[in-house]
Short mmCIF file of C-alpha atoms and ligand atoms in Angstrom, two decimals:
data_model
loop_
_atom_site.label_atom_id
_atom_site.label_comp_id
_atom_site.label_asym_id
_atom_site.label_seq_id
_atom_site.Cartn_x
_atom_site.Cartn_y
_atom_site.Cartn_z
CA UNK B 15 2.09 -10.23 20.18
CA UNK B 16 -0.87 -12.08 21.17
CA UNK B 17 -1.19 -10.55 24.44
CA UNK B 18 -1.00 -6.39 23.05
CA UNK B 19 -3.48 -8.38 20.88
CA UNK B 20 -5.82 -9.34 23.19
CA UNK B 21 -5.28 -5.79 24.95
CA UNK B 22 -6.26 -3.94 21.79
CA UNK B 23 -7.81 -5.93 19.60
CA UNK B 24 -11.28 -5.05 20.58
CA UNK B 25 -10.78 -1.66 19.62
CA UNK B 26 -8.46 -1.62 16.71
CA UNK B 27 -10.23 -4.37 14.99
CA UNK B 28 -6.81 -4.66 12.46
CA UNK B 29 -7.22 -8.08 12.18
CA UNK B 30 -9.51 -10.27 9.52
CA UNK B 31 -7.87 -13.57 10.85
CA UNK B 32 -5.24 -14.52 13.83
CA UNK B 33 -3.07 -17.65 12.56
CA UNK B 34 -2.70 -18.53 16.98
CA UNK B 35 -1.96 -22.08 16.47
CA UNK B 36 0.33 -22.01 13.83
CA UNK B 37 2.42 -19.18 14.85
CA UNK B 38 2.72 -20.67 18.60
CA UNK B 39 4.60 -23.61 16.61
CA UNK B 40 6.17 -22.02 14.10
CA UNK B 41 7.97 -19.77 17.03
CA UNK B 42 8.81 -23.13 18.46
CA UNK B 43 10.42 -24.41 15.55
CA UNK B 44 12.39 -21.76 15.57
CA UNK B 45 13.27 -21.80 19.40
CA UNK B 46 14.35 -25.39 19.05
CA UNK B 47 16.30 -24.82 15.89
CA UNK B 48 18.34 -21.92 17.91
CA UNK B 49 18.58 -24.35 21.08
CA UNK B 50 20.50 -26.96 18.41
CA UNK B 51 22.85 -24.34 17.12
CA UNK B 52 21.68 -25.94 13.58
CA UNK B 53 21.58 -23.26 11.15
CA UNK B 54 22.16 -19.21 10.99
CA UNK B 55 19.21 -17.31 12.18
CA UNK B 56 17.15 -16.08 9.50
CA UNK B 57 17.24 -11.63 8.63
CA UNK B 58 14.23 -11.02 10.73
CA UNK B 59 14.52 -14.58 12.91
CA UNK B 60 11.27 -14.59 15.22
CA UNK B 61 9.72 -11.62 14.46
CA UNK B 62 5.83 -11.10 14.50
CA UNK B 63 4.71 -9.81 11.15
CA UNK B 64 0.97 -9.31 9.75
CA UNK B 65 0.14 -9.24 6.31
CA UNK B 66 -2.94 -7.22 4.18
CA UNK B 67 -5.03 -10.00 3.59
CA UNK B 68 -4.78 -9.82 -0.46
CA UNK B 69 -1.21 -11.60 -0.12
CA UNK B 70 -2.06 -15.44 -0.13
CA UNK B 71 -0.84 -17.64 2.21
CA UNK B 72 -0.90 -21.01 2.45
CA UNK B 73 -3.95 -22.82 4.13
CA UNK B 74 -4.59 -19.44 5.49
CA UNK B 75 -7.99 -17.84 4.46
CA UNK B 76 -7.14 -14.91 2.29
CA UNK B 77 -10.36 -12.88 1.47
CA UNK B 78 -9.34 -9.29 0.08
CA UNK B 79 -12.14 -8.20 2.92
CA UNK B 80 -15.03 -9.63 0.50
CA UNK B 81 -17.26 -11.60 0.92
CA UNK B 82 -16.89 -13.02 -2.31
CA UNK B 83 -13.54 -14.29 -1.51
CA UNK B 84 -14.60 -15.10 2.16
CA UNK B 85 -14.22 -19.78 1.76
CA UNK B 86 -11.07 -19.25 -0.78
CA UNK B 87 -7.90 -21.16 1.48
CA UNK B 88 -5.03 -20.96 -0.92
CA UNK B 89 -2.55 -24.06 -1.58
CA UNK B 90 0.23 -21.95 -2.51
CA UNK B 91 2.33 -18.82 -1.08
CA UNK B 92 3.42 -15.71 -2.43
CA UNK B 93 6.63 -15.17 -3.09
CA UNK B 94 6.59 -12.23 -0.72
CA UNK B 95 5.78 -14.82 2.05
CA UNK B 96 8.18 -17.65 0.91
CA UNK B 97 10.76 -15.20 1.23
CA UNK B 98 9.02 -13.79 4.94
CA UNK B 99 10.05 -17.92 5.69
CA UNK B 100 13.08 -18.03 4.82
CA UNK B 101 14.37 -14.86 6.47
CA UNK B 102 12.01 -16.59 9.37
CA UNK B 103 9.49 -14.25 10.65
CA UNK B 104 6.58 -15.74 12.37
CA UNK B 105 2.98 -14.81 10.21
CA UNK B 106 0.38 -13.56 13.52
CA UNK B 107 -2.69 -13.29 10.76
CA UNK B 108 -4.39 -11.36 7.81
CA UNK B 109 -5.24 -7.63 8.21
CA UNK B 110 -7.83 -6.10 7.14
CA UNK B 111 -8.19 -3.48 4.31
CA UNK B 112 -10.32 -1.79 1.54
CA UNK B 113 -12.27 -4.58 -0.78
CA UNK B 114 -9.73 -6.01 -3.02
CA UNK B 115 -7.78 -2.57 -2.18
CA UNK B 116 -10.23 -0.13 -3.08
CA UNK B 117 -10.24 2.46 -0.76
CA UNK B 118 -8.55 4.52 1.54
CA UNK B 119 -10.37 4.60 4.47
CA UNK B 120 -11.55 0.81 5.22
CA UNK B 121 -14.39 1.70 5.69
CA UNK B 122 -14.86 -0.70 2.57
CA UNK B 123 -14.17 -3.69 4.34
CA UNK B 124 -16.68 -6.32 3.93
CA UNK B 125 -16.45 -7.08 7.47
CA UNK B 126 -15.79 -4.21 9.55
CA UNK B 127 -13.94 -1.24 9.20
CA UNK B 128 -10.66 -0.90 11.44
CA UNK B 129 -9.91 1.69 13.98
CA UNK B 130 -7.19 4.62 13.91
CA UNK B 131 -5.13 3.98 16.82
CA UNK B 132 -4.85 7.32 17.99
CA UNK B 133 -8.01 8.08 18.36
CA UNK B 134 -10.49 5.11 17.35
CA UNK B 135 -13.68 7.85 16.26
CA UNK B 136 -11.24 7.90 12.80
CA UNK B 137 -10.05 5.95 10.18
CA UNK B 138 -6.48 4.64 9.86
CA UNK B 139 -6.30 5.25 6.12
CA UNK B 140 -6.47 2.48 3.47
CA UNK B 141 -6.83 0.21 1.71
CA UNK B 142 -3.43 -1.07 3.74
CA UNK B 143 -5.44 0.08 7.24
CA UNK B 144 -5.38 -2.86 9.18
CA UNK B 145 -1.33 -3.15 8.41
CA UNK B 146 -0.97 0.37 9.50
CA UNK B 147 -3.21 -0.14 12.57
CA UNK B 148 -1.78 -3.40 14.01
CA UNK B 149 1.83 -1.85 13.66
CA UNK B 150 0.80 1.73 15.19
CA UNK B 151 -0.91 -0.35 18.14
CA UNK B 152 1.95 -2.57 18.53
CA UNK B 153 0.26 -5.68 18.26
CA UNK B 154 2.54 -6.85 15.37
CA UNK B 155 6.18 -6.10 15.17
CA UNK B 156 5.95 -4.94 11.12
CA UNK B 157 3.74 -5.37 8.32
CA UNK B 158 2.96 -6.11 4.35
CA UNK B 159 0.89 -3.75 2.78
CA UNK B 160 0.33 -3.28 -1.09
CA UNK B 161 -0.12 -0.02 -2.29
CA UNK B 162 -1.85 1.19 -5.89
CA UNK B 163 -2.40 4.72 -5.71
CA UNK B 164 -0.96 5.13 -1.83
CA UNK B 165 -2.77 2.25 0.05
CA UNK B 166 0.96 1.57 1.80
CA UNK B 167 2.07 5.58 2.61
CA UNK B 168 -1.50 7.18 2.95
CA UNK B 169 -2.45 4.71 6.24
CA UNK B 170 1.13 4.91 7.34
CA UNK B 171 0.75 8.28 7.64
CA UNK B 172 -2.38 8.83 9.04
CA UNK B 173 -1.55 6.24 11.54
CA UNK B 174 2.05 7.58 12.75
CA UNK B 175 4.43 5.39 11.10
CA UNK B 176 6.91 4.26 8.14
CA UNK B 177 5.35 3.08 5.05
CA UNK B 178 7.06 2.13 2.23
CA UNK B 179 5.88 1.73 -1.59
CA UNK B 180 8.84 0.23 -3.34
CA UNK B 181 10.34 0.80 -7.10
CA UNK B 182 7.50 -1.20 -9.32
CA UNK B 183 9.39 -4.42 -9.77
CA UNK B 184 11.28 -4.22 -7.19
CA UNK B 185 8.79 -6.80 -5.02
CA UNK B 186 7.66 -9.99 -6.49
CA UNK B 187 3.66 -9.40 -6.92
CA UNK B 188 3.27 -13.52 -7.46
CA UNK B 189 0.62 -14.67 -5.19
CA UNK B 190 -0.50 -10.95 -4.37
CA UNK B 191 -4.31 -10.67 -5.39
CA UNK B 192 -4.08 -8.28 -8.97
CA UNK B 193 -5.75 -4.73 -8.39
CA UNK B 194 -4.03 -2.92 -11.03
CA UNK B 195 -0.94 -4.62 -12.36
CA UNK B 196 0.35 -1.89 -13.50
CA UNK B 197 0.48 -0.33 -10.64
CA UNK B 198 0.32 -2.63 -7.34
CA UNK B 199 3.56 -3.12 -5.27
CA UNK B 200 4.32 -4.96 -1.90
CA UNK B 201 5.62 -2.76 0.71
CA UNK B 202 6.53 -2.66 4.17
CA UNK B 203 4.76 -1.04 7.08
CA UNK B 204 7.29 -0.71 10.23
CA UNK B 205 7.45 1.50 13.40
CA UNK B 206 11.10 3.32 11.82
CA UNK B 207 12.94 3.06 8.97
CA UNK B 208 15.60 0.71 10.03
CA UNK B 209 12.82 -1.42 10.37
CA UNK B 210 11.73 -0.65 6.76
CA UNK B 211 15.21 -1.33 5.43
CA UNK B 212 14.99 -4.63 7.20
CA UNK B 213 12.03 -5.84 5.93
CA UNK B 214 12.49 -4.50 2.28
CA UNK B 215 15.90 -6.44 2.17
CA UNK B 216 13.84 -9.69 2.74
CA UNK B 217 11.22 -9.31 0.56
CA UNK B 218 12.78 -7.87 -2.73
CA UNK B 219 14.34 -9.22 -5.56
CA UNK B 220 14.16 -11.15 -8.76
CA UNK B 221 11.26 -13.53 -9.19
CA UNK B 222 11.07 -15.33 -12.86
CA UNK B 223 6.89 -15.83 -11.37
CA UNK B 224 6.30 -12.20 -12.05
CA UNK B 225 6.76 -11.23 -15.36
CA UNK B 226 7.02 -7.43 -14.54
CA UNK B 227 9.98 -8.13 -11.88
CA UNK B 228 13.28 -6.39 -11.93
CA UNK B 229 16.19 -8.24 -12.96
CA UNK B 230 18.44 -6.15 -11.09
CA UNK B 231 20.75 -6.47 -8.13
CA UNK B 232 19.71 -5.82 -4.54
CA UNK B 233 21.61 -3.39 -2.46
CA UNK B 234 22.71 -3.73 1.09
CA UNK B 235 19.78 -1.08 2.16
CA UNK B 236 20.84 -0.97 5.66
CA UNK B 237 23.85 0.25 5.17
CA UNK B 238 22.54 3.41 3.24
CA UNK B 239 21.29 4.35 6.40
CA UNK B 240 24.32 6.37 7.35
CA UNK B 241 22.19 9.65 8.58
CA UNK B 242 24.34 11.69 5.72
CA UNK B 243 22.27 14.04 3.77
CA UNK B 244 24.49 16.73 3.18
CA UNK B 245 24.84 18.37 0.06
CA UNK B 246 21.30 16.58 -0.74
CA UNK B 247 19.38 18.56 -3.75
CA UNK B 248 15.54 18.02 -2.52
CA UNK B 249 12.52 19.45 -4.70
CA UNK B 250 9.38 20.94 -3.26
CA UNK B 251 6.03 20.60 -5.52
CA UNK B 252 4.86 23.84 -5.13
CA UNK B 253 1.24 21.84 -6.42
CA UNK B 254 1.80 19.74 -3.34
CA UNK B 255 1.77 22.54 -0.50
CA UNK B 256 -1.05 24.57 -2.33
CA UNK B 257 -4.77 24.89 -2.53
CA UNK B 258 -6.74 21.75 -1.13
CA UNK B 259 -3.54 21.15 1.36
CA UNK B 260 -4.44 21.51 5.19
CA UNK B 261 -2.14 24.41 6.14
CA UNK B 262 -1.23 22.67 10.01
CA UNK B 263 -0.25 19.69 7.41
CA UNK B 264 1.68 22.07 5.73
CA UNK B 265 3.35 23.64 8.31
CA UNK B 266 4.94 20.17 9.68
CA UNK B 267 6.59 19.19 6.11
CA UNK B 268 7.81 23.18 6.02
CA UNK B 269 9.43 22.26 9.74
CA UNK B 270 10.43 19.03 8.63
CA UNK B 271 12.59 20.52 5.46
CA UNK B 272 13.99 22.51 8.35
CA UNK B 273 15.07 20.08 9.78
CA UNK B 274 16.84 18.38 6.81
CA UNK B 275 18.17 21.68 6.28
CA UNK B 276 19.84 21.93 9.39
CA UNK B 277 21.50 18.64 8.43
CA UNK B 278 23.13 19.87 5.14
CA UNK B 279 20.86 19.45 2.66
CA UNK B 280 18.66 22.34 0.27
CA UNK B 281 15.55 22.43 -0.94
CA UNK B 282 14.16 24.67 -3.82
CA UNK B 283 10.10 25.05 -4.88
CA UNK B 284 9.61 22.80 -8.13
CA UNK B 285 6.82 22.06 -10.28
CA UNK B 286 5.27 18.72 -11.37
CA UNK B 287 2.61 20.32 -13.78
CA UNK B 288 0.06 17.72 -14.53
CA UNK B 289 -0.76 16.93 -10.84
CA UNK B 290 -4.18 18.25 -11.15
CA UNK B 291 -4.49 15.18 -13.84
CA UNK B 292 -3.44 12.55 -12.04
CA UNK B 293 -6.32 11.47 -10.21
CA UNK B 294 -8.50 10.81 -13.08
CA UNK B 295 -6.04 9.39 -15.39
CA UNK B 296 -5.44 7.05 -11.96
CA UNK B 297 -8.62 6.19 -11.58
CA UNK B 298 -9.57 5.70 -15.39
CA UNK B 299 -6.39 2.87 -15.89
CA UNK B 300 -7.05 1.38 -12.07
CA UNK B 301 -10.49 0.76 -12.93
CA UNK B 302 -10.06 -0.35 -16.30
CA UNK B 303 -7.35 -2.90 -14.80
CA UNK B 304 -9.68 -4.29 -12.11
CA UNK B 305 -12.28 -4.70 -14.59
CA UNK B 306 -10.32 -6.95 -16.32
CA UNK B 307 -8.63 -8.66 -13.19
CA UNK B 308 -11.80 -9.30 -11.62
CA UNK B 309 -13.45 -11.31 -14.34
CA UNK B 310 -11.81 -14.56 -12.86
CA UNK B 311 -14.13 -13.94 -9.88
CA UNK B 312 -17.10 -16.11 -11.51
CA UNK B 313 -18.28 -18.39 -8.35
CA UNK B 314 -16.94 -21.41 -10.50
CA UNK B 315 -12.90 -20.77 -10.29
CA UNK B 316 -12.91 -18.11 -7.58
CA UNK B 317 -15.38 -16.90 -5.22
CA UNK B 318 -18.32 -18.10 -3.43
CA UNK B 319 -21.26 -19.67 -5.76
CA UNK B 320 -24.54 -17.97 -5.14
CA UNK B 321 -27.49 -20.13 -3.57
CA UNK B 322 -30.08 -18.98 -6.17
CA UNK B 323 -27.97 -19.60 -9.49
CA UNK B 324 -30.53 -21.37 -11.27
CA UNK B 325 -27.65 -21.62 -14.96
CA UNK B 326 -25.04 -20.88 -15.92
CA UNK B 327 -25.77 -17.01 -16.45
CA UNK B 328 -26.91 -17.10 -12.96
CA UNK B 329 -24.00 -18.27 -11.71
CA UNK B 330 -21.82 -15.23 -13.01
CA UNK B 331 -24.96 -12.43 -12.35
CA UNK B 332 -25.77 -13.64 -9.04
CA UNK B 333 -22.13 -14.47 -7.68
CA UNK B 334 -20.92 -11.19 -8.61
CA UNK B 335 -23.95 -9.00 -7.61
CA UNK B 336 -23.95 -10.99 -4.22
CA UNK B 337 -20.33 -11.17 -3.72
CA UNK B 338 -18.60 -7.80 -4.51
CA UNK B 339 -19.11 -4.99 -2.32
CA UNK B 340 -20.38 -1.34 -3.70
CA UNK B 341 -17.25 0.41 -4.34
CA UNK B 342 -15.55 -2.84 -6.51
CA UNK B 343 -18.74 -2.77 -8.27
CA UNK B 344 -18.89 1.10 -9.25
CA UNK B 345 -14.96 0.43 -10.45
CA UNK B 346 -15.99 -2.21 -12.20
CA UNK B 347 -18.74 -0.62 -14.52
CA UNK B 348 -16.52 2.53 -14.54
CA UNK B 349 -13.45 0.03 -15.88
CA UNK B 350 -15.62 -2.06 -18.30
CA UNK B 351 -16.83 1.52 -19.87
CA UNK B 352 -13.30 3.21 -20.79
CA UNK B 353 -12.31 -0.06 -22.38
CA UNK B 354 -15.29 -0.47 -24.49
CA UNK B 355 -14.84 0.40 -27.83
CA UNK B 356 -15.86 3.50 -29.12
CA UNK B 357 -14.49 4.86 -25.97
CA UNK B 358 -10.90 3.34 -25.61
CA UNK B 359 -9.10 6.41 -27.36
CA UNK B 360 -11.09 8.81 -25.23
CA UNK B 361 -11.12 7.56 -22.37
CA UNK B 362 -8.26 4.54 -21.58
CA UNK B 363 -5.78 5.84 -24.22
CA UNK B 364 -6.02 9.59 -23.29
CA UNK B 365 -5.44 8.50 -19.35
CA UNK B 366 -2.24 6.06 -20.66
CA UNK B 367 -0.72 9.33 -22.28
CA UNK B 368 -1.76 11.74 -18.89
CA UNK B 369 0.56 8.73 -17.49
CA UNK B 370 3.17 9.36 -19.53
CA UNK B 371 3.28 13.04 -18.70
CA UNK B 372 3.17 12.71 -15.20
CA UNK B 373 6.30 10.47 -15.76
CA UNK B 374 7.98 13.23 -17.59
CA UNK B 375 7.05 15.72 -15.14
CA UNK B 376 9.51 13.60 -12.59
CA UNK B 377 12.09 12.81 -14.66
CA UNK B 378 12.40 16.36 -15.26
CA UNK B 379 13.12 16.96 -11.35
CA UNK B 380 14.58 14.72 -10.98
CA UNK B 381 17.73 15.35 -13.84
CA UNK B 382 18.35 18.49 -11.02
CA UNK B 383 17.18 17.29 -7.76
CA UNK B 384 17.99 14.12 -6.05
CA UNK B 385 15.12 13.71 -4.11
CA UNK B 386 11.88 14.94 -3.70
CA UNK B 387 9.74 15.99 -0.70
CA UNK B 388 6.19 16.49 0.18
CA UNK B 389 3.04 16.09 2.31
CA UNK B 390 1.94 11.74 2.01
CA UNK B 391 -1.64 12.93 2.12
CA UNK B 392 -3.14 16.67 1.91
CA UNK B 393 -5.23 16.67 5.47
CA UNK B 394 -4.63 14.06 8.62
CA UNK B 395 -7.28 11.38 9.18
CA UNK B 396 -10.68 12.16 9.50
CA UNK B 397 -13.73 10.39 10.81
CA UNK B 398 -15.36 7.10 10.43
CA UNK B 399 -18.62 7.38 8.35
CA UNK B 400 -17.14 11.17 6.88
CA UNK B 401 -16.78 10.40 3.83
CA UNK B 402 -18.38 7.25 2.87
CA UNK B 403 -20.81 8.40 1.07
CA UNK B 404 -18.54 10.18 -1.10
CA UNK B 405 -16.76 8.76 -3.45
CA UNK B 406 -15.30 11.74 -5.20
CA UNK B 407 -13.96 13.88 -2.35
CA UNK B 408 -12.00 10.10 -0.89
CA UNK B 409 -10.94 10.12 -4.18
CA UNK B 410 -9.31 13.25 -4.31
CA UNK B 411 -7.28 12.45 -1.10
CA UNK B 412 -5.12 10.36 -3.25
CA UNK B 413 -3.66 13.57 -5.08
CA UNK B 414 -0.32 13.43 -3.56
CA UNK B 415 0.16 9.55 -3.88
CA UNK B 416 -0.91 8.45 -7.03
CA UNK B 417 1.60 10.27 -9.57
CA UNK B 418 4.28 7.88 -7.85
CA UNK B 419 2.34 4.84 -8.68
CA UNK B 420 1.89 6.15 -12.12
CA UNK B 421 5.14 6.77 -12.87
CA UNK B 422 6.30 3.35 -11.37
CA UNK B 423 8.83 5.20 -8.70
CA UNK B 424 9.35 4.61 -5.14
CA UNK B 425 8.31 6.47 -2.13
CA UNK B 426 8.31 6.54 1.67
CA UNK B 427 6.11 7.89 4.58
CA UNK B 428 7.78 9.42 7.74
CA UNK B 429 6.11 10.64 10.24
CA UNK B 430 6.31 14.39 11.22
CA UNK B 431 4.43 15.25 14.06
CA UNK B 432 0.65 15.70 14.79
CA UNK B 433 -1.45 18.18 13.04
CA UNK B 434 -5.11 18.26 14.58
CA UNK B 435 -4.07 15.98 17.02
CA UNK B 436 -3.34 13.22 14.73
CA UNK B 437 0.09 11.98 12.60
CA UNK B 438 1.26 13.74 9.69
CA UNK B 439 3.23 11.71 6.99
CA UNK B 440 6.11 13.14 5.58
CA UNK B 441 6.72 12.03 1.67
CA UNK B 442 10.02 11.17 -0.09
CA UNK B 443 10.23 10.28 -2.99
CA UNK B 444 13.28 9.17 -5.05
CA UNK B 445 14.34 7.65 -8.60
CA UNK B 446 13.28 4.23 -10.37
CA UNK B 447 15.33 2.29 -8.13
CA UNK B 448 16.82 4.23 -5.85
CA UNK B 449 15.02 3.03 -2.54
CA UNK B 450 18.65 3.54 -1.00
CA UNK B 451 18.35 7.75 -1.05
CA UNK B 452 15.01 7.10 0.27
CA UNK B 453 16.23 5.56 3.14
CA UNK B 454 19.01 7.28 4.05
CA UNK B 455 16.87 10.62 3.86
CA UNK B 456 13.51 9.29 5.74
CA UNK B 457 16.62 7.53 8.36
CA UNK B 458 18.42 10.48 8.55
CA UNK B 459 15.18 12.96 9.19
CA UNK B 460 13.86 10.60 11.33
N1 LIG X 513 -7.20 4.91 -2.42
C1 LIG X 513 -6.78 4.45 -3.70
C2 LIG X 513 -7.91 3.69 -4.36
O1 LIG X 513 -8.93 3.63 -3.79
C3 LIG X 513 -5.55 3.62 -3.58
C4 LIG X 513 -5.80 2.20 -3.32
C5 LIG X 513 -4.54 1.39 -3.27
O2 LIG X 513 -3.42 1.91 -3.32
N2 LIG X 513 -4.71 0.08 -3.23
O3 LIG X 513 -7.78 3.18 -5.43
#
């Protein structure tokens, strides 16, 4: 790992922090324990993994990519990265991403912006970027990446390779710093899907830390992966291959349902009907969320204390306006607005019930269809510096990822081929829980 590293590293710019010292003896560890023929080998013994740098991690600087966050070393692990531990997996460093996960680009970084792989003029998606980059470059074997509105599938896509948003619940999101809590899941960022199944094994189930987590059972996900898809009922948005959708984009998912086709399954056109909404209502409850998350970030708890702080006031005014970055500020006014009252029931309340509507419009598929297929994001990539100055049109790339966040159901990116001369992302998307028909369809594509 630390040799593709060094190769790459210059260019890609994934990283936010390289753990060299500690991995080196944490590989050891491991070496020594196989050499004694101790214990079993962990699921994933030895493997390199990096991990979006909003997951803490023990003595490990974890910043979100803000400065605000930039001295906070955490004394405790996430539950995602206890479990990494104990299915042993060796932690390379922190990847960078979108400020506290706002973005999709990374161009929001407080640091620097990473660099598409593929071509290193464009962005590698976000806010999971630097996950999707090290993995496409090779310089870690997998990744963590959190997605809200499509921070895990949007960079896996642009970036050539399997991203994963899980079920919400399904991943502990103890020790994973809050975006939107209603929305945020863990997810894994891998090179294939048997890779995905791996990791997603390790890192779900039951934690009693996070209140929202699934008490459910965990299946055996690899052995869903039995390249069977015949007889498979998949739906088609027609609002997801229609206006605002790059046609070469297009073309590879029409291809790609070829494909499936030829292996025994049919798709039919469907509708999802409140599409067009989602994307406000998303941004609306996301905001309103972080607005209410981010108040811990005072300088005095969390966050570094500004210099010029004369009181108390001071302390909060300065931190913040010196600490957070542009776009977590704009989300910020935009949340602490819609939850103000006077404007809750137009703005918050209207975008919870848009929610529940967009949740409808799935369930209703999905009592016909067992699975359903789309574009990840409507165009590939596009340049650094494009679009940076534009909130609302990066905004509107989220169209085809944010109703799954919404309704709280799990999805997958897959790549499928190169429009433009970059990656195109393939989309499945399945029921609450059913990350096994996910699988076995991206596996069986694949
Ligand atoms: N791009 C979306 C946003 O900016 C999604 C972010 C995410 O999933 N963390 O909010």
């Amino acid at each position: 790992s630390y040799t593709r590293i060094q190769e790459v590293e210059g260019k890609v710019r994934a990283f936010l922090a390289l753990d060299e010292e500690n991995a080196r003896q944490a590989a050891k560890q491991l070496d020594e324990q196989l050499a004694s023929g101790g214990s079993e080998r962990g699921l994933l013994f030895g493997l390199p993994i990096g991990i979006k740098d909003n997951m803490v991690t023990e003595g490990l600087i974890t910043t979100c990519a803000s400065k605000f966050l930039s001295n906070y070393n955490p004394i405790y692990d996430a539950t995602v990265i206890s479990k990494l531990k104990e299915a042993q997996t060796v932690t390379i460093g922190k990847l960078n991403m979108d400020e506290f996960a706002m973005g999709g680009s990374n161009e929001n970084s407080a640091f620097h912006p990473s660099h598409n792989p593929w071509n290193t003029d464009y962005v590698p998606g976000g806010s999971s970027g630097g996950s999707a980059a090290a993995v496409a470059a090779g310089e870690v074997y997998f990744a963590l990446g959190s997605d809200t509105g499509g921070s895990i599938r949007q960079p896996a896509a642009y970036c050539g390779i399997v991203g994963l948003k899980p079920t919400y619940g399904l991943v502990s999101r103890y020790g994973l710093v809050a975006f939107a809590s209603s929305l945020d899941q863990i997810g894994p960022l891998t090179k294939n899907v048997e890779d995905s199944a791996y990791l997603l094994q390790a890192i779900a189930g039951y934690d009693p830390k996070d209140s929202t987590s699934a008490n459910v059972d965990i299946p055996d996900y690899l052995s869903a992966l039995t390249g069977d898809v015949k007889g498979l009922r998949i739906g088609v948005p027609k609002e997801y291959i229609g206006k605002g959708v790059d046609t070469a984009v297009k073309e590879k998912v029409l291809e790609a349902l070829k494909v499936l086709e030829s292996l025994g399954a049919i798709w039919e056109e469907v509708t999802l009907p409140h599409t067009e909404y989602a994307v406000a209502a998303y941004y609306l409850l996301a905001s309103s969320e972080a607005s209410s998350n981010l108040a811990r970030f005072d300088g005095i708890r969390y966050g570094v204390r500004s210099d010029n702080a004369r009181n108390l006031l001071d302390v909060y005014h300065m931190s913040r306006s010196e600490g957070f970055g542009p776009e977590v500020k704009r989300r910020i006014m935009l949340g602490t607005y819609a939850l103000s009252s006077g404007y809750y029931d137009a703005y918050y309340l209207k975008a919870q019930k848009v929610r529940t509507l967009i949740k409808q419009d799935f369930d209703q598929v999905f009592e016909k269809y067992d699975i359903i297929i789309g574009p990840t994001a409507p165009t590939t990539a596009f340049r650094i510096g494009e679009q940076s100055e534009d909130p609302l049109t990066m905004y509107l790339n989220d169209i085809l990822t944010i109703p799954v966040n919404l309704a709280g159901i799990p999805a997958i990116s897959v790549p499928c081929g190169f429009a433009n001369g970059l990656p195109v992302g393939l989309q499945i998307i399945g029921k609450a829980l059913d990350e096994a028909t996910l699988l076995r369809v991206a596996h069986a594509y694949e």
